[in-house]
PDB file of C-alpha atoms in Angstrom:
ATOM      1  CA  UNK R1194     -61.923  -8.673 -57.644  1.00  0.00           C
ATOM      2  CA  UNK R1195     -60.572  -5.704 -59.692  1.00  0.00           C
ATOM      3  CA  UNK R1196     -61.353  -6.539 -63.365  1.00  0.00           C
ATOM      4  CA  UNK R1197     -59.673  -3.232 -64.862  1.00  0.00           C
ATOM      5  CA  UNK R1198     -56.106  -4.158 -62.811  1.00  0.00           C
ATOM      6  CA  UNK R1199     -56.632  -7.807 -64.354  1.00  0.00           C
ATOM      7  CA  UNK R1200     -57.310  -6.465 -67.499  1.00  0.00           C
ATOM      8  CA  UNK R1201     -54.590  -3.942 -67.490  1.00  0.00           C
ATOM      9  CA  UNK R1202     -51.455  -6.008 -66.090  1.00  0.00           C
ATOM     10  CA  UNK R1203     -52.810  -8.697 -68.787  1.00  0.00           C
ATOM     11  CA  UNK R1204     -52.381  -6.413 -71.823  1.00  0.00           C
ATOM     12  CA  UNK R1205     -49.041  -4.915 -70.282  1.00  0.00           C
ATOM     13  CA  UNK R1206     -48.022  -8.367 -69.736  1.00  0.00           C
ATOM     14  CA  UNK R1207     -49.144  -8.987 -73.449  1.00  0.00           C
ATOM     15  CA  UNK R1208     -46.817  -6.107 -75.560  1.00  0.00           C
ATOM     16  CA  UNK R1209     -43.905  -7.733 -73.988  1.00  0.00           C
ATOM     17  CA  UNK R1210     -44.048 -10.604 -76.678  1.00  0.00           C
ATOM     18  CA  UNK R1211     -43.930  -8.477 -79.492  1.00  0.00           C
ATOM     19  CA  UNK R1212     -41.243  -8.973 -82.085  1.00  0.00           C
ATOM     20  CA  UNK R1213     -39.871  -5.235 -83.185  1.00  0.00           C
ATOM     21  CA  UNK R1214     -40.320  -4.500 -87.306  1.00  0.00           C
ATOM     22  CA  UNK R1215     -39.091  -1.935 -89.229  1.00  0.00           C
ATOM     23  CA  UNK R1216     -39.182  -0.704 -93.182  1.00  0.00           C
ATOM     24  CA  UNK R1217     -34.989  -0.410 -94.938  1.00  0.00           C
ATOM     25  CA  UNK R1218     -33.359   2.766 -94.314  1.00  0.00           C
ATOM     26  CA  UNK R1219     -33.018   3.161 -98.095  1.00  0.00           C
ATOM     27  CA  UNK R1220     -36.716   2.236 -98.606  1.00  0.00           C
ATOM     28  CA  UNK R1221     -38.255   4.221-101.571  1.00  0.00           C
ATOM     29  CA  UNK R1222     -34.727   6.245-102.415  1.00  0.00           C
ATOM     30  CA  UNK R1223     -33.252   3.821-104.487  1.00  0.00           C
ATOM     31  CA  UNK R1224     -33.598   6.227-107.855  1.00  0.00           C
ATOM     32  CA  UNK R1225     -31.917   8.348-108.958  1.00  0.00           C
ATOM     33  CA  UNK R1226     -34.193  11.135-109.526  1.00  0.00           C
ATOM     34  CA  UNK R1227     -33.547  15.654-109.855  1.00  0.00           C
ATOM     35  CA  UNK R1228     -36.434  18.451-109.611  1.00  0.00           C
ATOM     36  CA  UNK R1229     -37.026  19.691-112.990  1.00  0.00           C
ATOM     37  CA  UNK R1230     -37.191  23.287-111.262  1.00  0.00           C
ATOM     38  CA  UNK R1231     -39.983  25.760-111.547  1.00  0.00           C
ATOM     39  CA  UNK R1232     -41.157  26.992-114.924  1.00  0.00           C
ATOM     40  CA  UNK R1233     -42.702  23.538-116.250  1.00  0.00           C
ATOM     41  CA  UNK R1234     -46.033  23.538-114.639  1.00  0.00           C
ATOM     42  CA  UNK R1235     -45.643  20.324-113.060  1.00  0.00           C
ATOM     43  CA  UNK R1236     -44.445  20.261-109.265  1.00  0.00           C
ATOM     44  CA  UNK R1237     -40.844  20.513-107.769  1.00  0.00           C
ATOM     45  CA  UNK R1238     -40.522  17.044-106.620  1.00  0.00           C
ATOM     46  CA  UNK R1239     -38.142  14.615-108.025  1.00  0.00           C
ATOM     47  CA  UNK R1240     -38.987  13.116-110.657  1.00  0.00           C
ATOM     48  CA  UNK R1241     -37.380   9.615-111.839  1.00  0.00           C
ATOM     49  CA  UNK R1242     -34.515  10.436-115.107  1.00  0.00           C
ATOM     50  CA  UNK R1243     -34.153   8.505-117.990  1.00  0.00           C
ATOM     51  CA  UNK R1244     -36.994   7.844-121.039  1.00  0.00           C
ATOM     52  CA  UNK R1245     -38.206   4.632-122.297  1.00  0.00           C
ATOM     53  CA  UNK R1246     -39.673   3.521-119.246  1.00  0.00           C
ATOM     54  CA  UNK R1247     -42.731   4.370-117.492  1.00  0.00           C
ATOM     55  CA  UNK R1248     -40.786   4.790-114.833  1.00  0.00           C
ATOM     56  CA  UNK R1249     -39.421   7.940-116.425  1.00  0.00           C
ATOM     57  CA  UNK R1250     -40.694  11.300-115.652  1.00  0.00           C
ATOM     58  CA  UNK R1251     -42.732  10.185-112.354  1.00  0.00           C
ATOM     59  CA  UNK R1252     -42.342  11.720-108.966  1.00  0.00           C
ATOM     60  CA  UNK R1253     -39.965   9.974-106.798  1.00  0.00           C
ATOM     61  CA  UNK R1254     -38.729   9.925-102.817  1.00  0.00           C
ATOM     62  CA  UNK R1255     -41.941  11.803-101.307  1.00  0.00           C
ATOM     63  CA  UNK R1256     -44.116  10.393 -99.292  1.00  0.00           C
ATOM     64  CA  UNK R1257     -46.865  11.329-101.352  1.00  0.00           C
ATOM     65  CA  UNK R1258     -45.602   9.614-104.447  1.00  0.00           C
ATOM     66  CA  UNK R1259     -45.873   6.332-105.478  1.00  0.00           C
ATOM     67  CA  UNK R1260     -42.893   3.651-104.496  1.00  0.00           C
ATOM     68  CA  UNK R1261     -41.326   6.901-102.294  1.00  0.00           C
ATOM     69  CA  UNK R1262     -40.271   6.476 -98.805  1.00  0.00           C
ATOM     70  CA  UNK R1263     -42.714   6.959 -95.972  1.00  0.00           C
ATOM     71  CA  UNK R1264     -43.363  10.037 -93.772  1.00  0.00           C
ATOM     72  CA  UNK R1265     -42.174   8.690 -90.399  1.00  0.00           C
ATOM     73  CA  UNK R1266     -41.012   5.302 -90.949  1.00  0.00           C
ATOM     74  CA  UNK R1267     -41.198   2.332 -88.688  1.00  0.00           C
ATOM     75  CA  UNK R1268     -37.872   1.862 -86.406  1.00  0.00           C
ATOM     76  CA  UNK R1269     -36.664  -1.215 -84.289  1.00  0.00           C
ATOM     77  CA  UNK R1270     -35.608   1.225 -81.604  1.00  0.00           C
ATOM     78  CA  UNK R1271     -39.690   2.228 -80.460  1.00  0.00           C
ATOM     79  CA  UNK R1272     -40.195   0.590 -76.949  1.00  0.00           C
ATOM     80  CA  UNK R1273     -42.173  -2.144 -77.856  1.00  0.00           C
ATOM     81  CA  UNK R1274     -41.897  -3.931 -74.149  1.00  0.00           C
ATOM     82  CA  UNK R1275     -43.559  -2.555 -71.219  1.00  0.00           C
ATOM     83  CA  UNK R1276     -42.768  -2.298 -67.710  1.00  0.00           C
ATOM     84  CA  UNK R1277     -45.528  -3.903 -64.854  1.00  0.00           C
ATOM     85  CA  UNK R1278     -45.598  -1.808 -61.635  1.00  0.00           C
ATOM     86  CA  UNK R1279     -44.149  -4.717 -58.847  1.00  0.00           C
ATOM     87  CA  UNK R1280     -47.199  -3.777 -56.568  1.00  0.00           C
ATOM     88  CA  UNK R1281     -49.809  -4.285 -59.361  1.00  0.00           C
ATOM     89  CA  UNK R1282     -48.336  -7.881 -60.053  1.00  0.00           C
ATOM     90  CA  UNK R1283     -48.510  -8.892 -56.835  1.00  0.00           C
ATOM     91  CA  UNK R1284     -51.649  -7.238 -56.361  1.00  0.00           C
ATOM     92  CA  UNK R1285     -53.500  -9.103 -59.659  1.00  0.00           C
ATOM     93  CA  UNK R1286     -51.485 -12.352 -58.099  1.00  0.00           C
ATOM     94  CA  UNK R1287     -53.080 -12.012 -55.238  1.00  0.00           C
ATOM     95  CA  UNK R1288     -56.667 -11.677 -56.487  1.00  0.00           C
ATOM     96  CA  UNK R1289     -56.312 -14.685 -58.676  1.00  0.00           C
ATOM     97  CA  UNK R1290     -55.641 -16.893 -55.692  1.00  0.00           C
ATOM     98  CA  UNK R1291     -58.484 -15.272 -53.925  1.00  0.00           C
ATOM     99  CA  UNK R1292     -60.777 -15.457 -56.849  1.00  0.00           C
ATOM    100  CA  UNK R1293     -60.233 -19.410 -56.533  1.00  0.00           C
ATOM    101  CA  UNK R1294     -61.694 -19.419 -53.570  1.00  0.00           C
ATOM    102  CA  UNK R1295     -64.994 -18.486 -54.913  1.00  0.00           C
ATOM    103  CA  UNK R1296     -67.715 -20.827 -56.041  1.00  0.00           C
ATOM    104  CA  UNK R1297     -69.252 -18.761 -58.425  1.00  0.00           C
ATOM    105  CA  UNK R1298     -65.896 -17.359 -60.224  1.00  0.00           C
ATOM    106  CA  UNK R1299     -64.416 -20.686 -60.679  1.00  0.00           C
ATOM    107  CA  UNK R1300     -67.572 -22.380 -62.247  1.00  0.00           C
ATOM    108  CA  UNK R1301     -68.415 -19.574 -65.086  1.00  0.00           C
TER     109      UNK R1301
END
C-alpha cells in the first residue's frame, strides 16, 4: 500500500471542489487622484484631490498605499481544478480494494 499515491490523488482529487474568487477590476481606482510632480518633497504617487476630507492629499492607486489596488490581483481565470493521471486512479482504486483485504488495515 502506497501512502504518498493515496495521499497525492486525495489532495488532487480535493482542489477540484474549489469555488474560483477574485477582487473587482476597478478595486482601489475608484478616485480620482493626479501626481503633484516633483519639487514638493513628498513622492510622485497619486495623491487623492479635493480638501476638507481626510481623504484629501493621501496617496492613492499603488499597491503600497492604503485603499489602492493590489500588486497582482486575484483572477477567476487561475486553474483552480486539477487533472488525476487515469493510471494513478486506477492504481489508488486498486489498493483500496486490496487494503480491505487486510486485517490489520481495516481494524485501525
Amino acid at each position: 500500500l502506497r501512502d504518498d499515491l493515496v495521499q497525492k490523488v486525495h489532495n488532487l482529487v480535493a482542489l477540484n471542489s474549489r469555488v474560483p474568487y477574485a477582487v473587482s477590476e476597478g478595486a482601489g481606482m475608484k478616485h480620482s487622484a493626479e501626481s503633484w510632480g516633483t519639487g514638493r518633497a513628498v513622492a510622485r504617487v497619486p495623491r487623492v484631490k479635493g480638501s476638507g476630507s481626510r481623504r484629501a492629499g493621501q496617496g492613492a492607486f499603488a499597491n503600497f498605499c492604503r485603499k489602492g489596488r493590489m500588486a497582482h490581483p486575484t483572477k477567476v481565470t487561475r486553474r483552480w481544478q486539477r487533472k488525476t493521471p487515469h493510471t494513478l486512479r486506477r492504481t489508488v482504486c486498486a489498493m483500496g480494494v486490496a487494503a480491505t483485504g487486510v486485517s490489520e488495515i481495516v481494524e485501525g
